[in-house]
PDB file of C-alpha atoms in Angstrom:
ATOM      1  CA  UNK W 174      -8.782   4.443  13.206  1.00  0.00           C
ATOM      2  CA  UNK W 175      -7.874   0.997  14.096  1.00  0.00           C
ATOM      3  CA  UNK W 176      -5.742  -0.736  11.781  1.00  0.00           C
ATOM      4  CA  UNK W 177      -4.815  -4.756  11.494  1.00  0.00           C
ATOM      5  CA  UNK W 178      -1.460  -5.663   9.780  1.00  0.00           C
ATOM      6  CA  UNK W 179      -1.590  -8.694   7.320  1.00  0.00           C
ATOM      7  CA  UNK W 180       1.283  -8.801   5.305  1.00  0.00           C
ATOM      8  CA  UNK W 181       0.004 -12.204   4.119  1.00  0.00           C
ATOM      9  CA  UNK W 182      -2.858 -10.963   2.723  1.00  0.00           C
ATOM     10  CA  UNK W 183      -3.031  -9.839  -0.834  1.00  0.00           C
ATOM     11  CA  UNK W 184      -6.289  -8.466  -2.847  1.00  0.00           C
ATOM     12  CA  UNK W 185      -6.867 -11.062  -5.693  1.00  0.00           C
ATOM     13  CA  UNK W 186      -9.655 -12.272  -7.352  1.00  0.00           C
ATOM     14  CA  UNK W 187     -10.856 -14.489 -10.164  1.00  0.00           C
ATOM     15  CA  UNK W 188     -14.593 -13.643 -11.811  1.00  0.00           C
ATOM     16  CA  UNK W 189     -16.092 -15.101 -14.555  1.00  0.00           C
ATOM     17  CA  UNK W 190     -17.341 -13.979 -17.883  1.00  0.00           C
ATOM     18  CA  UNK W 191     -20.710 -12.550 -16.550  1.00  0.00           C
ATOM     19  CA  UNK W 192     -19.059 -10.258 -14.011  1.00  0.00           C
ATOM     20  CA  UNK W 193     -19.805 -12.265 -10.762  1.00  0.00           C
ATOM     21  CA  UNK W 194     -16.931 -13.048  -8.412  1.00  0.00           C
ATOM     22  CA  UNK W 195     -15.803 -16.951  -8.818  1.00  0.00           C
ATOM     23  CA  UNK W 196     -13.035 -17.012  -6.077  1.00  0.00           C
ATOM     24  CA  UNK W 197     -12.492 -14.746  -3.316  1.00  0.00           C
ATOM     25  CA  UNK W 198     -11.277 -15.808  -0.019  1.00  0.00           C
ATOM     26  CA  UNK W 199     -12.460 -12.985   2.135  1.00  0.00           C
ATOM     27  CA  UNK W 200     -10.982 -12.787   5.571  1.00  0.00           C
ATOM     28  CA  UNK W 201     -13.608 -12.730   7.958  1.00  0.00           C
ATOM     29  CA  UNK W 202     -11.838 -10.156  10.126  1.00  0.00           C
ATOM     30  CA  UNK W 203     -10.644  -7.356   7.605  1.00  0.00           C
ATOM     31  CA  UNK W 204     -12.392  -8.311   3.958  1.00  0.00           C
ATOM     32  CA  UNK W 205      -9.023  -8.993   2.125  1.00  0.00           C
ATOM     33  CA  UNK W 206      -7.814 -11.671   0.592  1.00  0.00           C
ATOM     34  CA  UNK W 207      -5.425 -14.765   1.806  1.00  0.00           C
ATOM     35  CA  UNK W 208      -2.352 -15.216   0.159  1.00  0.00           C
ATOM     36  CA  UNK W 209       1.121 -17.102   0.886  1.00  0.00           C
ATOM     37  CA  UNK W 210       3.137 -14.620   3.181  1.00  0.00           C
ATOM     38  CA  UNK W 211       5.958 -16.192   0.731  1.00  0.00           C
ATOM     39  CA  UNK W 212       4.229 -14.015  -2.074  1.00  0.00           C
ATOM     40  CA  UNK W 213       5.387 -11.050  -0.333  1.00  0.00           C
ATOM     41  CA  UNK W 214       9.259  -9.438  -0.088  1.00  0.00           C
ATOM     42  CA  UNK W 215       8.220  -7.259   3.002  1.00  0.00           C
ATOM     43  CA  UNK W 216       6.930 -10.463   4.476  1.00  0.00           C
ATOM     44  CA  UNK W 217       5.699  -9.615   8.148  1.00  0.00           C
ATOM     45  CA  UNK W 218       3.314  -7.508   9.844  1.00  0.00           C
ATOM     46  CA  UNK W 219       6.059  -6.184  12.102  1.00  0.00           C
ATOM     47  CA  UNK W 220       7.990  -4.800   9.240  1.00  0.00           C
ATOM     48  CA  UNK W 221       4.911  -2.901   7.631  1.00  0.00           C
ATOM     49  CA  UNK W 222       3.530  -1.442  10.639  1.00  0.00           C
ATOM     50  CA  UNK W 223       6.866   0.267  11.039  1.00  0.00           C
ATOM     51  CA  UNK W 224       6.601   1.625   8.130  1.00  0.00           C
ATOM     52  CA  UNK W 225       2.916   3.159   9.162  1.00  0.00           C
ATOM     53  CA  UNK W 226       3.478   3.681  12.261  1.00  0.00           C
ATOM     54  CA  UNK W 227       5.642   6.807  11.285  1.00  0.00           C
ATOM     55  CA  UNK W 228       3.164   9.006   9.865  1.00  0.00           C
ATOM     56  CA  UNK W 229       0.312  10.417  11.233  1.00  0.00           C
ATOM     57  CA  UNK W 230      -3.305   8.673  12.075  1.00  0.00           C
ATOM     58  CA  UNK W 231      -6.122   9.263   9.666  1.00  0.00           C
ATOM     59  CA  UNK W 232      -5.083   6.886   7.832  1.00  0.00           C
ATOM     60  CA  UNK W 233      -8.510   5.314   7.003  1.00  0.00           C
ATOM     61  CA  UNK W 234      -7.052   2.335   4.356  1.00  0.00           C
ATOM     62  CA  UNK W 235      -3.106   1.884   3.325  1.00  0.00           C
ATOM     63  CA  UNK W 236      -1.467  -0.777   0.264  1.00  0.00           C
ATOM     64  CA  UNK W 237       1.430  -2.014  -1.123  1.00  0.00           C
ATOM     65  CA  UNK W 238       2.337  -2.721  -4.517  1.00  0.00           C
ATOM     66  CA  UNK W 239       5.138  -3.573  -6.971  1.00  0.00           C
ATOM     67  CA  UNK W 240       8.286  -5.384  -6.938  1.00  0.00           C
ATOM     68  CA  UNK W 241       9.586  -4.607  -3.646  1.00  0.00           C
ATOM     69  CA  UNK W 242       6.231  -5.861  -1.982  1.00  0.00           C
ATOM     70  CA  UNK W 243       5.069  -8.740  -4.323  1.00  0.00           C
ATOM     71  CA  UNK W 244       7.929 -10.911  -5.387  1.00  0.00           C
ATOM     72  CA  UNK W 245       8.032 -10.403  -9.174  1.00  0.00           C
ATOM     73  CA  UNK W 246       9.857 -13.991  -9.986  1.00  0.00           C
ATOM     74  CA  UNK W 247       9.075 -16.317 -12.670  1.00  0.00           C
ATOM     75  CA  UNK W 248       6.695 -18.538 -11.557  1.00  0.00           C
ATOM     76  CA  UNK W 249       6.902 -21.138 -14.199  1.00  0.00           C
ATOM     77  CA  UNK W 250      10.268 -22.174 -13.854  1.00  0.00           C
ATOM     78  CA  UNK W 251      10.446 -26.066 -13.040  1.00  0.00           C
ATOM     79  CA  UNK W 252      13.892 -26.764 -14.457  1.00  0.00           C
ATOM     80  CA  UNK W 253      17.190 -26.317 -12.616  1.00  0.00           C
ATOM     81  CA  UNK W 254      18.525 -24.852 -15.595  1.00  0.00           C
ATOM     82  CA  UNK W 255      16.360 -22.209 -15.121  1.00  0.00           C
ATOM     83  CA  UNK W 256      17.622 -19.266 -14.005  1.00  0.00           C
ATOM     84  CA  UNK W 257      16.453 -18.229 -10.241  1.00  0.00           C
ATOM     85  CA  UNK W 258      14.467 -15.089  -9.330  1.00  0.00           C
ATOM     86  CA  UNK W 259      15.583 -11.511  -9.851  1.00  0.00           C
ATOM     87  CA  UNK W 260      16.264 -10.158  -6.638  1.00  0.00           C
ATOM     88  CA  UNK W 261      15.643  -6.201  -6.393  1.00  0.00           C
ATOM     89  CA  UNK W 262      18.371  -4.526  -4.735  1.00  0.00           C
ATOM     90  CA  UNK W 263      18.512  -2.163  -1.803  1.00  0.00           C
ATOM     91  CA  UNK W 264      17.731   0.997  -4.134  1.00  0.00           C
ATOM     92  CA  UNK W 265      14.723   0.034  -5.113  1.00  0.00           C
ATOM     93  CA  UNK W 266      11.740   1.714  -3.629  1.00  0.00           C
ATOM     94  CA  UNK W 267       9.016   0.199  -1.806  1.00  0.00           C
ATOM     95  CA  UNK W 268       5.338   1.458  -2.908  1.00  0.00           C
ATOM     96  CA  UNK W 269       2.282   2.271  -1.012  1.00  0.00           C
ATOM     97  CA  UNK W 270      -0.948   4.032  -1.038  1.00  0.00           C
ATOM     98  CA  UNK W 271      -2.540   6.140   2.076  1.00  0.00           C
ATOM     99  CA  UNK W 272      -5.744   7.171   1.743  1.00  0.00           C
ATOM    100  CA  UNK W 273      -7.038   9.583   4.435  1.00  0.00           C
ATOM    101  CA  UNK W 274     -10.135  10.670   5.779  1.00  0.00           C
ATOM    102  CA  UNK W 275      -9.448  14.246   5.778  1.00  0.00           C
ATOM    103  CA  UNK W 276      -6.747  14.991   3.594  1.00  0.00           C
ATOM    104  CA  UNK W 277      -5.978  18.831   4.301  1.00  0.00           C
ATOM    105  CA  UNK W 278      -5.453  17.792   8.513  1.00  0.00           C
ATOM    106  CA  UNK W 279      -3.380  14.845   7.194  1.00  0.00           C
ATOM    107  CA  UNK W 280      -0.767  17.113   5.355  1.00  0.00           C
ATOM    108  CA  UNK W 281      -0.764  19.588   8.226  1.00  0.00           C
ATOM    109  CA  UNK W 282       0.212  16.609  10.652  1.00  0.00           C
ATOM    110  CA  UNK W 283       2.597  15.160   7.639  1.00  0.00           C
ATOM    111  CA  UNK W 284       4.058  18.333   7.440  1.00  0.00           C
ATOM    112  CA  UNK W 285       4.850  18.827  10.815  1.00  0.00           C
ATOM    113  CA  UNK W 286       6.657  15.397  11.215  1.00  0.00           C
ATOM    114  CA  UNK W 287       8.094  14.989   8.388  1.00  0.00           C
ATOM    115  CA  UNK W 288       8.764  18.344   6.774  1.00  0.00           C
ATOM    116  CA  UNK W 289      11.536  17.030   4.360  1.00  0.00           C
ATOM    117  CA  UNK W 290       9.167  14.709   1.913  1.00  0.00           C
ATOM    118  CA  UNK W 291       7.373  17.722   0.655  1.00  0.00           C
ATOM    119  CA  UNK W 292       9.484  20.485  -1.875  1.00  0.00           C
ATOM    120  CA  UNK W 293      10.453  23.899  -0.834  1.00  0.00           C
ATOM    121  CA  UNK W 294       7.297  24.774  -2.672  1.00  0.00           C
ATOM    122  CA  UNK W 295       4.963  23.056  -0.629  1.00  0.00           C
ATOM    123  CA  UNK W 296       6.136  23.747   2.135  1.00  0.00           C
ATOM    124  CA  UNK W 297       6.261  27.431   1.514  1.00  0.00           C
ATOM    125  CA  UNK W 298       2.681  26.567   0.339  1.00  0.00           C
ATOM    126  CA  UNK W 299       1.073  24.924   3.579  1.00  0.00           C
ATOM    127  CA  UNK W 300      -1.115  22.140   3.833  1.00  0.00           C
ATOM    128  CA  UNK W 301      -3.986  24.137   2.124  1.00  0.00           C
ATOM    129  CA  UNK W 302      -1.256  24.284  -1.184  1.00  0.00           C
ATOM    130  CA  UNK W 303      -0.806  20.476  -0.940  1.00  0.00           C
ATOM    131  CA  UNK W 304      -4.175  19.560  -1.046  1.00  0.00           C
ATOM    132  CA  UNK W 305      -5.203  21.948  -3.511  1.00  0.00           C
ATOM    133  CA  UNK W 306      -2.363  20.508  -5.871  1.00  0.00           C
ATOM    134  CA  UNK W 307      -3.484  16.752  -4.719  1.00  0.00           C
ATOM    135  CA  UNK W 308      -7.298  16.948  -4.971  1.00  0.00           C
ATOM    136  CA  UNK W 309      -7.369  19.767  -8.673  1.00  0.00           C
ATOM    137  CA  UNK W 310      -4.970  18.001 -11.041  1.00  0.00           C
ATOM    138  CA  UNK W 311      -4.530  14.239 -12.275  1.00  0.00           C
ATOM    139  CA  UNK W 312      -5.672  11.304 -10.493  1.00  0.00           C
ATOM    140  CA  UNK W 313      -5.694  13.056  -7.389  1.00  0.00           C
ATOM    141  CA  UNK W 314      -3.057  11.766  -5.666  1.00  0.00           C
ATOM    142  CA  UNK W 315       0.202  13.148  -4.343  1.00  0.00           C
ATOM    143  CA  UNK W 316       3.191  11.289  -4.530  1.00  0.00           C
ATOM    144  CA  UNK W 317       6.085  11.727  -2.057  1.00  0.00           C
ATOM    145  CA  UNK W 318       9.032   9.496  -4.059  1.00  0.00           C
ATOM    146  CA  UNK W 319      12.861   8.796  -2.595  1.00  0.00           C
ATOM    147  CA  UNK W 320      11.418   9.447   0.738  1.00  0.00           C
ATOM    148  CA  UNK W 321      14.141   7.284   3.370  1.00  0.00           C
ATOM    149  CA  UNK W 322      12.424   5.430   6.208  1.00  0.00           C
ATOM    150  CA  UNK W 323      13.751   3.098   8.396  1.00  0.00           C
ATOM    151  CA  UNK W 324      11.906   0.073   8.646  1.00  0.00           C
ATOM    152  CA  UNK W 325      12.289  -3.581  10.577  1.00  0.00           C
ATOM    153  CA  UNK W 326      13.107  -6.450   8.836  1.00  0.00           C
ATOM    154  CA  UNK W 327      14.336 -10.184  10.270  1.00  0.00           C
ATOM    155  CA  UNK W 328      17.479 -10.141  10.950  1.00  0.00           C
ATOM    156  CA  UNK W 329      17.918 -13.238   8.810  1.00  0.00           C
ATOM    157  CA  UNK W 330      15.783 -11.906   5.916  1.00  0.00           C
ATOM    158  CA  UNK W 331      13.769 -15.306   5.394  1.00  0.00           C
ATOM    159  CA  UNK W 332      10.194 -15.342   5.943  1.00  0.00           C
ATOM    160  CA  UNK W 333      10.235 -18.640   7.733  1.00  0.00           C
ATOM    161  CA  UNK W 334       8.518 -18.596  11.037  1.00  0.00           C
ATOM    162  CA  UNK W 335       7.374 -14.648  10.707  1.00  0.00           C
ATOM    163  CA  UNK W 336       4.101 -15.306  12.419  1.00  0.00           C
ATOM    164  CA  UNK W 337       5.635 -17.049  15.546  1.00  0.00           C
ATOM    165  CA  UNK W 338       4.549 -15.704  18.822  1.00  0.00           C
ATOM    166  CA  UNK W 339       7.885 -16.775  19.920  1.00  0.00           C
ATOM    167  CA  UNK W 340       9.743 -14.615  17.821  1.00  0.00           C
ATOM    168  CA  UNK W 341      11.612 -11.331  19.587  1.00  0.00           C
ATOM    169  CA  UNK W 342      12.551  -8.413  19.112  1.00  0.00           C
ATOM    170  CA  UNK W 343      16.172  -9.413  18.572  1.00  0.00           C
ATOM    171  CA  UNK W 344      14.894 -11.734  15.741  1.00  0.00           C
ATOM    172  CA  UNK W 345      14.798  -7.810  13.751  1.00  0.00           C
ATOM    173  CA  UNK W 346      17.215  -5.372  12.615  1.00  0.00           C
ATOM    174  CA  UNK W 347      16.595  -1.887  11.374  1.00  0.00           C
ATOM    175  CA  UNK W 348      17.007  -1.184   7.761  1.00  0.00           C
ATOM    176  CA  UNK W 349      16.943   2.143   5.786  1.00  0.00           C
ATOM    177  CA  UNK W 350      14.870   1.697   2.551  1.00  0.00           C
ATOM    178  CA  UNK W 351      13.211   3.820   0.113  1.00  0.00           C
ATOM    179  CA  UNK W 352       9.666   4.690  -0.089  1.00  0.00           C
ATOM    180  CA  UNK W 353       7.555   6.313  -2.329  1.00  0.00           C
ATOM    181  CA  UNK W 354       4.287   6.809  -1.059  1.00  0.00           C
ATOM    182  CA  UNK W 355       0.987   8.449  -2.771  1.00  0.00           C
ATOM    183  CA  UNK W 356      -1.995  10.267  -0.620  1.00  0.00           C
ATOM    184  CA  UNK W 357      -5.253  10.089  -1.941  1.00  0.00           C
ATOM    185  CA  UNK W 358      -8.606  11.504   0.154  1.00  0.00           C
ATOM    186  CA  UNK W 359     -10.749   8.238   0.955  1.00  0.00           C
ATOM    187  CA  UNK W 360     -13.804  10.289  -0.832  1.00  0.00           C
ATOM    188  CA  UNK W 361     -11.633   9.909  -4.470  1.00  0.00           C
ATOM    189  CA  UNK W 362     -10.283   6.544  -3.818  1.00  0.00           C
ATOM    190  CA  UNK W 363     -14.203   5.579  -3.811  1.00  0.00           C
ATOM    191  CA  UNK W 364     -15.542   7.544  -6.580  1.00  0.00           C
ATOM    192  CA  UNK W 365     -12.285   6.181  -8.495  1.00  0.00           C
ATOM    193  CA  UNK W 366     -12.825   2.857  -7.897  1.00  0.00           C
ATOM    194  CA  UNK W 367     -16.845   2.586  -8.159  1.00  0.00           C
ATOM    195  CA  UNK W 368     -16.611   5.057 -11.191  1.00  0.00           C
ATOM    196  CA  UNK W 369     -13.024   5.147 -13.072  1.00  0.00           C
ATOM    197  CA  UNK W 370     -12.710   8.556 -13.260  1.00  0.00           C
ATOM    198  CA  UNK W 371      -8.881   8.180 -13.679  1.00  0.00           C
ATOM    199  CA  UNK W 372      -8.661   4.649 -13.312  1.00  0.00           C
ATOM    200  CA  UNK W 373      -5.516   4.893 -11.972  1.00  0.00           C
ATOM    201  CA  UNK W 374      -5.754   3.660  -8.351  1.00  0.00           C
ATOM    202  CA  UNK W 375      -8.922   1.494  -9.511  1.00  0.00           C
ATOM    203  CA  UNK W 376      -6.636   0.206 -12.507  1.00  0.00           C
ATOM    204  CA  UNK W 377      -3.907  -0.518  -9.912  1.00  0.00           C
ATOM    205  CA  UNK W 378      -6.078  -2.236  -7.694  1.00  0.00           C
ATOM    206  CA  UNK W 379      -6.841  -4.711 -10.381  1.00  0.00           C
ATOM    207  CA  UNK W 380      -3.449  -6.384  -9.766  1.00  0.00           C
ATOM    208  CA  UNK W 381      -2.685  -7.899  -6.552  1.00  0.00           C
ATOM    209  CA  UNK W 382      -1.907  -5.219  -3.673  1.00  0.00           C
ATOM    210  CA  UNK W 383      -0.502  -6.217  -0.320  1.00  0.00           C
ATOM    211  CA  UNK W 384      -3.008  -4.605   2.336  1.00  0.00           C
ATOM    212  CA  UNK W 385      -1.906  -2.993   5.080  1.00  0.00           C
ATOM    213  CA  UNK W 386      -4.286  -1.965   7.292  1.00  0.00           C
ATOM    214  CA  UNK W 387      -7.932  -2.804   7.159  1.00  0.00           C
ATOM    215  CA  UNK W 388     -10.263  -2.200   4.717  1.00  0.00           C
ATOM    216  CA  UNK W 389     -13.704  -0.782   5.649  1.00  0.00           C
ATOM    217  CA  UNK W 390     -16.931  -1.812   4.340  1.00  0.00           C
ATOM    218  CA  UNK W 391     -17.274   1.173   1.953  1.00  0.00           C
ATOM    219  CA  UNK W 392     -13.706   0.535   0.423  1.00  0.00           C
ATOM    220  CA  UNK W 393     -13.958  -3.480  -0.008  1.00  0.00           C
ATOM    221  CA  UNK W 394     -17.586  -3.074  -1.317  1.00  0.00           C
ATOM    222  CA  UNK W 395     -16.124  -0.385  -4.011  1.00  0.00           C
ATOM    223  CA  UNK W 396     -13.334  -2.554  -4.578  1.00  0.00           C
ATOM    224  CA  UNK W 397     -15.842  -5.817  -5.323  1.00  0.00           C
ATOM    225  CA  UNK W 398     -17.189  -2.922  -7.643  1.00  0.00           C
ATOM    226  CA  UNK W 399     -14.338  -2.205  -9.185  1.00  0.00           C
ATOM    227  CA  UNK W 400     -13.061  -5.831 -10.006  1.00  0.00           C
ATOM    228  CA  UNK W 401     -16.777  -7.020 -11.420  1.00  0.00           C
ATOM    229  CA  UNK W 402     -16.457  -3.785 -13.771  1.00  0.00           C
ATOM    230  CA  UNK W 403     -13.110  -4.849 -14.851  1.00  0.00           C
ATOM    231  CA  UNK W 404     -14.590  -8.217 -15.951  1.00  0.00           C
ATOM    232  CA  UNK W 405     -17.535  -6.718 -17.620  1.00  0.00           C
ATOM    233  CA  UNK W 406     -15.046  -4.644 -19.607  1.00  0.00           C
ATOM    234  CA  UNK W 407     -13.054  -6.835 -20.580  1.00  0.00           C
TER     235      UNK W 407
END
């Protein structure tokens, strides 16, 4: 599936009190929404798509969330006094969400390159076990945590200039980092989000999410779903 990297661009949206969406910036291209690359710790596309890049396609829609992807600082300090932004440090993990078309072919793939993310268990169990385990219990999602990746970042870790088609390759280093990341079966993400059967990815994607590659029209029309439901509940 083709995929388009926007680490700039961050799922956000304000609604009124009668459910319809006030404010949403939709990129024309992939149906997220713009935000300040500055918003984001991984801050360039270069340094997510290395990240995807190492598993295997099928990937029909992928996210990033938490502290380690969104900067978490206070945002309504104006003094000097104030103390600056907590940092997170290098053990921290960074968060994302695949969810794949077919999620049985996925693991088989998953397993095959990277046979160390899944227990002893599962892979005594096969792909059939995983999926079985991922799509019969919880939110139907299974999690792969403390999972080390290298991953590219700017060798001078500021986000200044990230864009630049002048930038090179020596501009980036490679860095180890850790990732936890959850597969879901595109199929549940929609029911999930359109009905809140768990409401755990739907509650999730409430709160701003850094996309990573693009979202169809079937996911971004659940998602509008999703977010008019959460103003109608609340």
């Amino acid at each position: 599936s083709s995929r388009h990297f926007s680490a700039s661009t961050v799922s956000i949206a304000t609604a009124t009190n009668n459910g319809s969406i006030l404010s949403t910036t939709n990129d024309e291209q992939n149906g997220t929404i713009a935000m300040p690359a500055n918003n984001a710790q991984i801050t360039s596309d270069e340094e997510l798509s290395s990240i995807l890049r190492q598993f295997p396609d099928g990937i029909d829609y992928a996210f990033g969330y938490g502290s380690m992807v969104l900067s978490q600082g206070n945002a309504t300090s104006t003094t000097d006094d104030d103390p600056p932004p907590k940092i997170n440090n290098n053990k921290s993990m960074i968060d994302v969400i695949f969810s794949v078309n077919d999620p049985q072919s996925w693991h088989e793939q998953n397993l095959r390159r990277h046979p160390k993310h899944y227990s002893l268990l599962s892979r005594a169990g096969g792909a059939g076990f995983v999926t079985w385990m991922q799509t019969n219990f919880g939110a139907k999602i299974f999690f792969h945590p403390y999972v080390d990746l290298d991953r590219k970042t700017t060798s001078t870790g500021s986000a200044d200039d990230l864009g630049s088609n002048e930038r090179n390759d020596d501009s980036y280093k490679m860095a180890t980092s850790q990732l936890k990341y959850g597969i879901v079966g595109t199929t549940d993400l929609l029911r999930d989000l359109t009905h809140w059967d768990h409401l755990y990815l739907a509650g999730r994607m409430h709160k701003p999410i850094v996309s990573i590659c693009q979202y169809s029209d079937e996911i971004l029309e659940a998602q509008k779903i999703n977010l008019q439901s959460a103003v109608c509940a609340s």
